[in-house]
Amino acid sequence: MSSSNKLPLGMLIDLAQSQTDDAARRLGALQSAHLSAQQKLDLLLQYRQDYHAQLDTLMRGGLPSSQWRNYRNFLGTLDHAIAQQRAIAERAGHQLDRGRTDWQREKRRLSSFDTLADRVRAQALMAQAKREQRDSDERAARQFFDRASHPTH
């Protein structure tokens, strides 16, 4: 059992920690999804560039119009796939931004509870120190009065 569980707000701290951990896991998954979407987009863009370069080379050597149309149609299909993947990567980027914001919010919330728990602990330690000082003062006063009322001459 952690020391935070001894405090009344220990359950809140545990819940906030759990929510922060969940947000961190979601953020990791969102980062992976964004990276994957971006890598697919980059791959499509590179493939298009390579395919277009191949078309340019073929056109310089002379290319029948039917074959040129096939290349152009394929480039059109590829451009459509790139547009779709770009939209997917953009959505993944927005989701990543929201996930990062959610994680930061949960982290701040946990930090606030931890700060509050630290204050409660500090107040408890101060109260304990005051009690111990009061008890010590009372013992010293009793010893003083005991000596004063029973002088040992």
mmCIF file of N, CA and C in Angstrom, residues 141-153:
data_model
loop_
_atom_site.group_PDB
_atom_site.id
_atom_site.type_symbol
_atom_site.label_atom_id
_atom_site.label_comp_id
_atom_site.label_asym_id
_atom_site.label_seq_id
_atom_site.Cartn_x
_atom_site.Cartn_y
_atom_site.Cartn_z
ATOM 1 N N ALA A 141 7.395 21.749 32.431
ATOM 2 C CA ALA A 141 6.708 22.581 33.433
ATOM 3 C C ALA A 141 6.387 21.750 34.668
ATOM 4 N N ARG A 142 5.917 20.516 34.480
ATOM 5 C CA ARG A 142 5.607 19.645 35.621
ATOM 6 C C ARG A 142 6.865 19.372 36.439
ATOM 7 N N GLN A 143 7.958 19.065 35.735
ATOM 8 C CA GLN A 143 9.220 18.816 36.452
ATOM 9 C C GLN A 143 9.647 20.065 37.216
ATOM 10 N N PHE A 144 9.486 21.231 36.614
ATOM 11 C CA PHE A 144 9.849 22.480 37.293
ATOM 12 C C PHE A 144 8.999 22.667 38.540
ATOM 13 N N PHE A 145 7.678 22.497 38.391
ATOM 14 C CA PHE A 145 6.792 22.690 39.549
ATOM 15 C C PHE A 145 7.008 21.616 40.605
ATOM 16 N N ASP A 146 7.298 20.385 40.146
ATOM 17 C CA ASP A 146 7.582 19.324 41.111
ATOM 18 C C ASP A 146 8.826 19.681 41.916
ATOM 19 N N ARG A 147 9.867 20.189 41.271
ATOM 20 C CA ARG A 147 11.094 20.584 41.972
ATOM 21 C C ARG A 147 10.833 21.787 42.870
ATOM 22 N N ALA A 148 9.998 22.700 42.377
ATOM 23 C CA ALA A 148 9.734 23.926 43.158
ATOM 24 C C ALA A 148 8.915 23.595 44.388
ATOM 25 N N SER A 149 7.992 22.647 44.303
ATOM 26 C CA SER A 149 7.163 22.324 45.454
ATOM 27 C C SER A 149 7.820 21.335 46.402
ATOM 28 N N HIS A 150 8.831 20.659 45.965
ATOM 29 C CA HIS A 150 9.580 19.722 46.811
ATOM 30 C C HIS A 150 11.060 20.087 46.742
ATOM 31 N N PRO A 151 11.448 21.147 47.343
ATOM 32 C CA PRO A 151 12.854 21.524 47.288
ATOM 33 C C PRO A 151 13.708 20.480 47.979
ATOM 34 N N THR A 152 14.849 20.234 47.408
ATOM 35 C CA THR A 152 15.785 19.241 47.992
ATOM 36 C C THR A 152 16.986 20.000 48.508
ATOM 37 N N HIS A 153 16.909 20.521 49.719
ATOM 38 C CA HIS A 153 17.986 21.284 50.358
ATOM 39 C C HIS A 153 18.852 20.370 51.108
#
